[in-house]
mmCIF file of C-alpha atoms in Angstrom:
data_model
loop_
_atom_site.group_PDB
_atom_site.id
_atom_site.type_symbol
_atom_site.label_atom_id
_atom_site.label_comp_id
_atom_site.label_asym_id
_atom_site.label_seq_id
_atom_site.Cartn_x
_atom_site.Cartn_y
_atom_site.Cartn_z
ATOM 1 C CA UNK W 717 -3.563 -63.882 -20.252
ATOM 2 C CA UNK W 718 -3.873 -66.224 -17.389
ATOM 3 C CA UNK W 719 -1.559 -69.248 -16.685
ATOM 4 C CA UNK W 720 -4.279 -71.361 -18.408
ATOM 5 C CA UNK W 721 -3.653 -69.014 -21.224
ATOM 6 C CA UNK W 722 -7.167 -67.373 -20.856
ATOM 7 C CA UNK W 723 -7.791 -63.693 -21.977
ATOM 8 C CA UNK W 724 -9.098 -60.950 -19.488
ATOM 9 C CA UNK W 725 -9.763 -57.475 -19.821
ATOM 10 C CA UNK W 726 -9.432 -54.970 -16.870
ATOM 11 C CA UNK W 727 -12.517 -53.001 -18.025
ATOM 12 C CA UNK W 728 -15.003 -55.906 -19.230
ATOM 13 C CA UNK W 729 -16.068 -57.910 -16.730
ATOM 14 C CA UNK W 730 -17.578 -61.432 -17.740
ATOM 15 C CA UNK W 731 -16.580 -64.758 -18.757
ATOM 16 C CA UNK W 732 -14.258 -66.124 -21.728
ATOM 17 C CA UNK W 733 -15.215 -68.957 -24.130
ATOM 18 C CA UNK W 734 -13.121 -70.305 -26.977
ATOM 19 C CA UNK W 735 -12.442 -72.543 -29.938
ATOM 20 C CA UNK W 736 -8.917 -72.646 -31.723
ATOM 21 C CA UNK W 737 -8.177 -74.901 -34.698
ATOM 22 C CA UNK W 738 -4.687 -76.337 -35.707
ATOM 23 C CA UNK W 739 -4.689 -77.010 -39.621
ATOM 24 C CA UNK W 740 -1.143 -78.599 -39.083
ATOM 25 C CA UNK W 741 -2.384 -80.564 -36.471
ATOM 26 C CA UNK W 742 -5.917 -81.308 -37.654
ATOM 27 C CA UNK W 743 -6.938 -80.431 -33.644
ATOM 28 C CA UNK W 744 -9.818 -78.691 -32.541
ATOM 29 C CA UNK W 745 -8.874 -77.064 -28.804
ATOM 30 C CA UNK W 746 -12.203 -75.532 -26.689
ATOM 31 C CA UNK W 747 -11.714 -74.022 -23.621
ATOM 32 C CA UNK W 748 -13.633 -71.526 -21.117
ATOM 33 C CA UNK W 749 -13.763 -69.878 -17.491
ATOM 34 C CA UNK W 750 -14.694 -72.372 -15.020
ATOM 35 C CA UNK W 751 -18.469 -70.425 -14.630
ATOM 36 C CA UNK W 752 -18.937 -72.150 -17.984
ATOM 37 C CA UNK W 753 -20.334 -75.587 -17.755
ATOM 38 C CA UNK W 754 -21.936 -78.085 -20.592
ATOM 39 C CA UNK W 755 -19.197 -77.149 -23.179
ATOM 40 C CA UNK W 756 -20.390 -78.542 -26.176
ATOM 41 C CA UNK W 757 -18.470 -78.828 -29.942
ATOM 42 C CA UNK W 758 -20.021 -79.957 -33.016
ATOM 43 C CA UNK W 759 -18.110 -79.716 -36.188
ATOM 44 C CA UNK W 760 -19.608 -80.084 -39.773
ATOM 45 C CA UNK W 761 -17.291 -80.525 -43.028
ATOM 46 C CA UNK W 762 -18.794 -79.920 -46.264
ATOM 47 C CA UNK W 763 -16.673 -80.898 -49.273
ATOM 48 C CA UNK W 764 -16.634 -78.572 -52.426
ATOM 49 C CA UNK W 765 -16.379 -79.069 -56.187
ATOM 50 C CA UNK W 766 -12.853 -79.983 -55.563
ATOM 51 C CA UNK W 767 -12.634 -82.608 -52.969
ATOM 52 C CA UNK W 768 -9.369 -81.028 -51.900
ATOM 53 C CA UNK W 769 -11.374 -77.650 -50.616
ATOM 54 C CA UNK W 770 -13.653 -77.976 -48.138
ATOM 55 C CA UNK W 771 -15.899 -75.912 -45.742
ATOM 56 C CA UNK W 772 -16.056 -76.128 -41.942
ATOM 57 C CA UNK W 773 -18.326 -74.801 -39.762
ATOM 58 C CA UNK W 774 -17.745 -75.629 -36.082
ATOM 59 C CA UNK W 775 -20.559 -74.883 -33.423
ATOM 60 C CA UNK W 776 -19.618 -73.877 -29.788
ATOM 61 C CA UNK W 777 -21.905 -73.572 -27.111
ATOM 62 C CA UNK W 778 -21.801 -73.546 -23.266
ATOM 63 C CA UNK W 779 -24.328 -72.778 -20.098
ATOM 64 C CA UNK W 780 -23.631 -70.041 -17.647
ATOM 65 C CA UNK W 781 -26.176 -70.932 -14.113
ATOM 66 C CA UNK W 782 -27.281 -67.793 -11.959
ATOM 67 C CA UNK W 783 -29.068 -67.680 -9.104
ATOM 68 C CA UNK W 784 -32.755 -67.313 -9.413
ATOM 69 C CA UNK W 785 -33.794 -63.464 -9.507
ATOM 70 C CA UNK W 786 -36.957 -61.454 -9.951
ATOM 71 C CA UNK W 787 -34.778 -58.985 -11.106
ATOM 72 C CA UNK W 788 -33.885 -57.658 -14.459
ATOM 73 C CA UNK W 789 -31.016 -59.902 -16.364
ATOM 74 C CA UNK W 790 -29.236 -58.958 -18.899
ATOM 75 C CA UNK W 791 -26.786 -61.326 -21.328
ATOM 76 C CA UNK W 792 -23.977 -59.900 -23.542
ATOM 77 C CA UNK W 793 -22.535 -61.656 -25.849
ATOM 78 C CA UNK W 794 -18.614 -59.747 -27.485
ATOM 79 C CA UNK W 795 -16.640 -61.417 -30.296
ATOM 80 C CA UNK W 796 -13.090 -60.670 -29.539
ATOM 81 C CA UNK W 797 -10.552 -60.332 -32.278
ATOM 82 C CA UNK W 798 -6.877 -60.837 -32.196
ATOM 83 C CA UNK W 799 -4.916 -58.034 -33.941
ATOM 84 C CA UNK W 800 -1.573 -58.568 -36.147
ATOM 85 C CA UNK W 801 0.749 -57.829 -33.307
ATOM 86 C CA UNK W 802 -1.224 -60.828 -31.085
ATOM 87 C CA UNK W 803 -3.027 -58.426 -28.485
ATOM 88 C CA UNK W 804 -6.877 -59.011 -28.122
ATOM 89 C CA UNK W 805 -10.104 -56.458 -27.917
ATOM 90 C CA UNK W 806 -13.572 -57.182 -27.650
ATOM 91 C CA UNK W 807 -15.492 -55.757 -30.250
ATOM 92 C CA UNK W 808 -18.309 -53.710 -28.403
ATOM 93 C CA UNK W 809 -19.940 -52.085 -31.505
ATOM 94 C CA UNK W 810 -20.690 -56.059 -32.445
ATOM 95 C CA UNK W 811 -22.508 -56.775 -29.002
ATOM 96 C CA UNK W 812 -25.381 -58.864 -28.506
ATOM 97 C CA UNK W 813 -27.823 -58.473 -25.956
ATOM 98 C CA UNK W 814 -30.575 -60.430 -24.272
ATOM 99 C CA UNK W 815 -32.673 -59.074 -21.172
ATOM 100 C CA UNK W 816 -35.769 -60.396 -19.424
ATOM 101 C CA UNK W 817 -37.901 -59.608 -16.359
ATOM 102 C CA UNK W 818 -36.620 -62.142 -13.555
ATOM 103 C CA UNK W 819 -35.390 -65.293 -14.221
ATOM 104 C CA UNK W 820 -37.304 -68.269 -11.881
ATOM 105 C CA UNK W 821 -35.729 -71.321 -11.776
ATOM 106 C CA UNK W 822 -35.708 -73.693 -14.463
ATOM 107 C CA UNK W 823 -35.901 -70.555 -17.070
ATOM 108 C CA UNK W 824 -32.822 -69.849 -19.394
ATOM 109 C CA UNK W 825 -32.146 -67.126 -21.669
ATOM 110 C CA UNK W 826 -29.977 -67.623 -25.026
ATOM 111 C CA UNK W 827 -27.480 -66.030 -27.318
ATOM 112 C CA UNK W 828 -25.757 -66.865 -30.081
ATOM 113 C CA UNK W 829 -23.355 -65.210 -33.069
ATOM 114 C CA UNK W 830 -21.552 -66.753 -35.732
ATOM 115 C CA UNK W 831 -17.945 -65.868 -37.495
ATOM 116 C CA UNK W 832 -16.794 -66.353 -40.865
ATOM 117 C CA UNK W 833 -13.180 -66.573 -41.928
ATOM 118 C CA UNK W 834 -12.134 -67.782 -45.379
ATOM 119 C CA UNK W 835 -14.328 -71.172 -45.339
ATOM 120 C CA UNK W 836 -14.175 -71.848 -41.550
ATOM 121 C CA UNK W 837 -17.338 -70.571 -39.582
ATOM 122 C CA UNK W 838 -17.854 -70.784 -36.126
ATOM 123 C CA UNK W 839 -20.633 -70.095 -34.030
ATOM 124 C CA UNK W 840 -21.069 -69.413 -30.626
ATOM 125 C CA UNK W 841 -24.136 -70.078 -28.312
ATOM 126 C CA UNK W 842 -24.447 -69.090 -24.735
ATOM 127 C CA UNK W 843 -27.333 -70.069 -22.306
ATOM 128 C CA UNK W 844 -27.878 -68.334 -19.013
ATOM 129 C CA UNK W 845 -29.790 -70.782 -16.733
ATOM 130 C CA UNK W 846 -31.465 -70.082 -13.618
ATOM 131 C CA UNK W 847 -30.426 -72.099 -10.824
ATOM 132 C CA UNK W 848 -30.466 -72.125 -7.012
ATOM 133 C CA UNK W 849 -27.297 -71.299 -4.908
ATOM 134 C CA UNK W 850 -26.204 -73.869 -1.588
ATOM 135 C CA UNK W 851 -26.350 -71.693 1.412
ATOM 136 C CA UNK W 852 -25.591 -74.512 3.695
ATOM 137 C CA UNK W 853 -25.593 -78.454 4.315
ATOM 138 C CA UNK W 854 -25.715 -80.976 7.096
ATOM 139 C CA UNK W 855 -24.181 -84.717 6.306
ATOM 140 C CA UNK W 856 -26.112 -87.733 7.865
ATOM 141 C CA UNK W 857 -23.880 -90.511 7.615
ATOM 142 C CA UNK W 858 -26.061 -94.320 8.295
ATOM 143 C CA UNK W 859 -24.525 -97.523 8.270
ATOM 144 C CA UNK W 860 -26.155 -100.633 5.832
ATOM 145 C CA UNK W 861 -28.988 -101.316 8.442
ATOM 146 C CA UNK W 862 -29.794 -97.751 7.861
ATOM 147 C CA UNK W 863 -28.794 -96.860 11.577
ATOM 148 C CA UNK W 864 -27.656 -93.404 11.588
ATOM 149 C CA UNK W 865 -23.781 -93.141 13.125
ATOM 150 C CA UNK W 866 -23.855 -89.519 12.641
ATOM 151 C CA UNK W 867 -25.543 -86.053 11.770
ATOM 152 C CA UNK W 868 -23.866 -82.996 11.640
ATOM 153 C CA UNK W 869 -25.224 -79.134 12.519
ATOM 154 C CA UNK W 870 -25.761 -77.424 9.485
ATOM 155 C CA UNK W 871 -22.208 -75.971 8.050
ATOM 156 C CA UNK W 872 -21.238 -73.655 4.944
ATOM 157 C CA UNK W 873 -19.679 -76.296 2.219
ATOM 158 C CA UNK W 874 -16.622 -73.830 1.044
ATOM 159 C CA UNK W 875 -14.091 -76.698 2.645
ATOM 160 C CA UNK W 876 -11.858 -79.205 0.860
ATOM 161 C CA UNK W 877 -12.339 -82.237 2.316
ATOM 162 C CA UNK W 878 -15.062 -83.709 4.887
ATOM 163 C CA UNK W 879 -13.896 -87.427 6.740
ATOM 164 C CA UNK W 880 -16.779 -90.286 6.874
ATOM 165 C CA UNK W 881 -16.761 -93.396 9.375
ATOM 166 C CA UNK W 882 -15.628 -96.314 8.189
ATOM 167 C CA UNK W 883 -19.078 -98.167 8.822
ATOM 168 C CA UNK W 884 -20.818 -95.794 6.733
ATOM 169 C CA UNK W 885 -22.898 -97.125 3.639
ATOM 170 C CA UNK W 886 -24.397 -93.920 2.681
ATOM 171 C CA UNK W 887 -24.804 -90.464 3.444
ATOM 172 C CA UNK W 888 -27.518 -88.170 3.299
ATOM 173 C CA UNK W 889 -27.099 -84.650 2.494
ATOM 174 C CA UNK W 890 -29.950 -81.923 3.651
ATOM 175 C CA UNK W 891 -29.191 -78.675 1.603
ATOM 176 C CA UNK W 892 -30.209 -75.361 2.050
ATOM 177 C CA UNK W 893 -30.503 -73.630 -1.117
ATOM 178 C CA UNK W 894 -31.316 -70.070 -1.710
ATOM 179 C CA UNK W 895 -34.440 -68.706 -2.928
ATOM 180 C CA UNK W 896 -36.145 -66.016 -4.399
ATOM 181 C CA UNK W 897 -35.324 -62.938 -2.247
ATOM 182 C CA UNK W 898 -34.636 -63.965 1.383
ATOM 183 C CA UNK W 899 -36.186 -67.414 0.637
ATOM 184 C CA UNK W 900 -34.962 -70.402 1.930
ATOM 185 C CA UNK W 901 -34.959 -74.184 -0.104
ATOM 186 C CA UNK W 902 -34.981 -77.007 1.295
ATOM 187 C CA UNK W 903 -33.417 -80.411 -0.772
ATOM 188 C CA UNK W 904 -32.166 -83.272 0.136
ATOM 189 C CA UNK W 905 -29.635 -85.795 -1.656
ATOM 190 C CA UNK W 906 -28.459 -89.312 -0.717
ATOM 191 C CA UNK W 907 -25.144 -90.517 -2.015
ATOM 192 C CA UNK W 908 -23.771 -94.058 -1.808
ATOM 193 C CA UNK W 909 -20.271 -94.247 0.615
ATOM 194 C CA UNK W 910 -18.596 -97.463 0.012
ATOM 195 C CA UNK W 911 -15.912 -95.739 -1.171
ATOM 196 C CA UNK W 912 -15.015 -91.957 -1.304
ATOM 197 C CA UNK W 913 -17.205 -89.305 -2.882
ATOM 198 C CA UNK W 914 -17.928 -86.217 -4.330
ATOM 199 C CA UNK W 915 -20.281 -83.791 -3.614
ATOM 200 C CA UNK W 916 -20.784 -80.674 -6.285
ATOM 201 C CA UNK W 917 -22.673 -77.776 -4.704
ATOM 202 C CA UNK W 918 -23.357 -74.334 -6.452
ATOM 203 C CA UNK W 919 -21.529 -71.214 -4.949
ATOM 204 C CA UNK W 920 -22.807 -67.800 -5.012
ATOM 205 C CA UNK W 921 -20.668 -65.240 -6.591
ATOM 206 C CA UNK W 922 -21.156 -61.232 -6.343
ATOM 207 C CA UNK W 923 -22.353 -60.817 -9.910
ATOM 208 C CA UNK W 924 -25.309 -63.678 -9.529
ATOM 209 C CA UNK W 925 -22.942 -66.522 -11.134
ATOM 210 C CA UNK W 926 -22.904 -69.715 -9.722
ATOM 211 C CA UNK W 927 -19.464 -71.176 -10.137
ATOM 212 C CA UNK W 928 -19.470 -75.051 -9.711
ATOM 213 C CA UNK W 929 -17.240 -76.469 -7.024
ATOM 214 C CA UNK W 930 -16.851 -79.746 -5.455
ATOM 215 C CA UNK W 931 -16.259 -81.238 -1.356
ATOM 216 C CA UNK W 932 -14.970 -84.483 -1.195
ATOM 217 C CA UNK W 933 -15.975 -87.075 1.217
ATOM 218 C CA UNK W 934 -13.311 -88.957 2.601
ATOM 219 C CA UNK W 935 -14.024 -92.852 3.545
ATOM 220 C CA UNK W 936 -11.405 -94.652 6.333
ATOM 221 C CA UNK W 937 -9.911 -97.121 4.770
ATOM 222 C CA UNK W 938 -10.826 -100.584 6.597
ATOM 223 C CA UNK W 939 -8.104 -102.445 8.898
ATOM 224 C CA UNK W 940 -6.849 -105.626 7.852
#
């Protein structure tokens, strides 16, 4: 386990979704790797004969983006189990797999598998969406007459913080994303700066993933 209490295994690479359910507490607890976005729980109770036993069936489901590829993709999907002495293993004989021919932008790919213990099912979905990775951006900053104070060059993103003039009223953000290949995207965003903001770009990682991550703009506060 990680500190956030996560599960890995040294010989399965990929990325961890889960659901845990207190009956003391009545709580439902979902959590994932940070590749996982759209986390989504719905949870169905179905009361039997005796109103004291019922039936609950929870549905978990979460999107995984990669960059756009005319290459093959391939989606697997493990259950893992948790044995008596509280280790974990990922059942491989119980894999599910998905695989298409390239995966252009907007297309998505889906699996899903469902668990039954006692009366408590649970099913897990998993999307793989096609997305497009930010290479690099340049920040126009303009003032409310829509003058422009300032325009940087173009500049990789991977930083923590980015300072904006205090005149600014908005900024402008000219993105280039990656393509198809060695293709090259151009996109541009505009952003209101009366305050500090947050701008949440797409990083490429070696395995296609795009793992979300965020620069914040930094407004100078006004002198009395």
């Amino acid at each position: 386990k990680d500190k956030n209490g996560l599960i890995h295994f040294k010989k399965l690479n990929g990325y961890f979704l889960y659901m845990k359910y207190s009956s003391k507490k009545n709580m439902t607890q979902m959590d994932s790797d940070p590749q996982i976005r759209h986390l989504h729980l719905k949870e169905n109770i179905q009361s039997g004969d005796n109103q004291k036993a019922k039936t609950k069936e929870w549905k978990v489901s979460g999107t995984i983006n990669v960059q756009e590829t005319e290459n093959i993709v391939e989606e697997r999907l493990y259950p893992v189990y948790k044995r008596q002495d509280g280790t974990f293993y990922a059942d491989l004989n119980e894999m599910q797999i998905s695989r298409v021919e390239g995966l252009p932008k907007g297309a998505s790919v889906a699996l899903s598998r469902s668990g039954t213990k006692g009366k408590h099912k649970i099913t897990y979905s998993m999307t793989v969406q096609s997305s497009r990775a930010v290479k690099k951006i340049q920040i126009i900053e303009m003032d409310a007459k829509d003058r422009k104070i300032k325009k940087t060059a173009y500049f990789s993103p991977d930083q923590k913080s980015y300072q904006m003039q205090k005149k600014t009223s908005y900024v402008i953000i000219n993105e280039k994303l990656a393509g198809t290949g060695s293709k090259t995207i151009m996109r541009r965003k505009i952003y209101s700066a009366k305050k500090s903001l947050e701008y949440e770009w797409q990083k490429l990682g070696k395995d296609g993933v795009l793992t979300p991550v965020k620069l914040k703009l930094k407004k100078e506060r006004s002198g009395v």
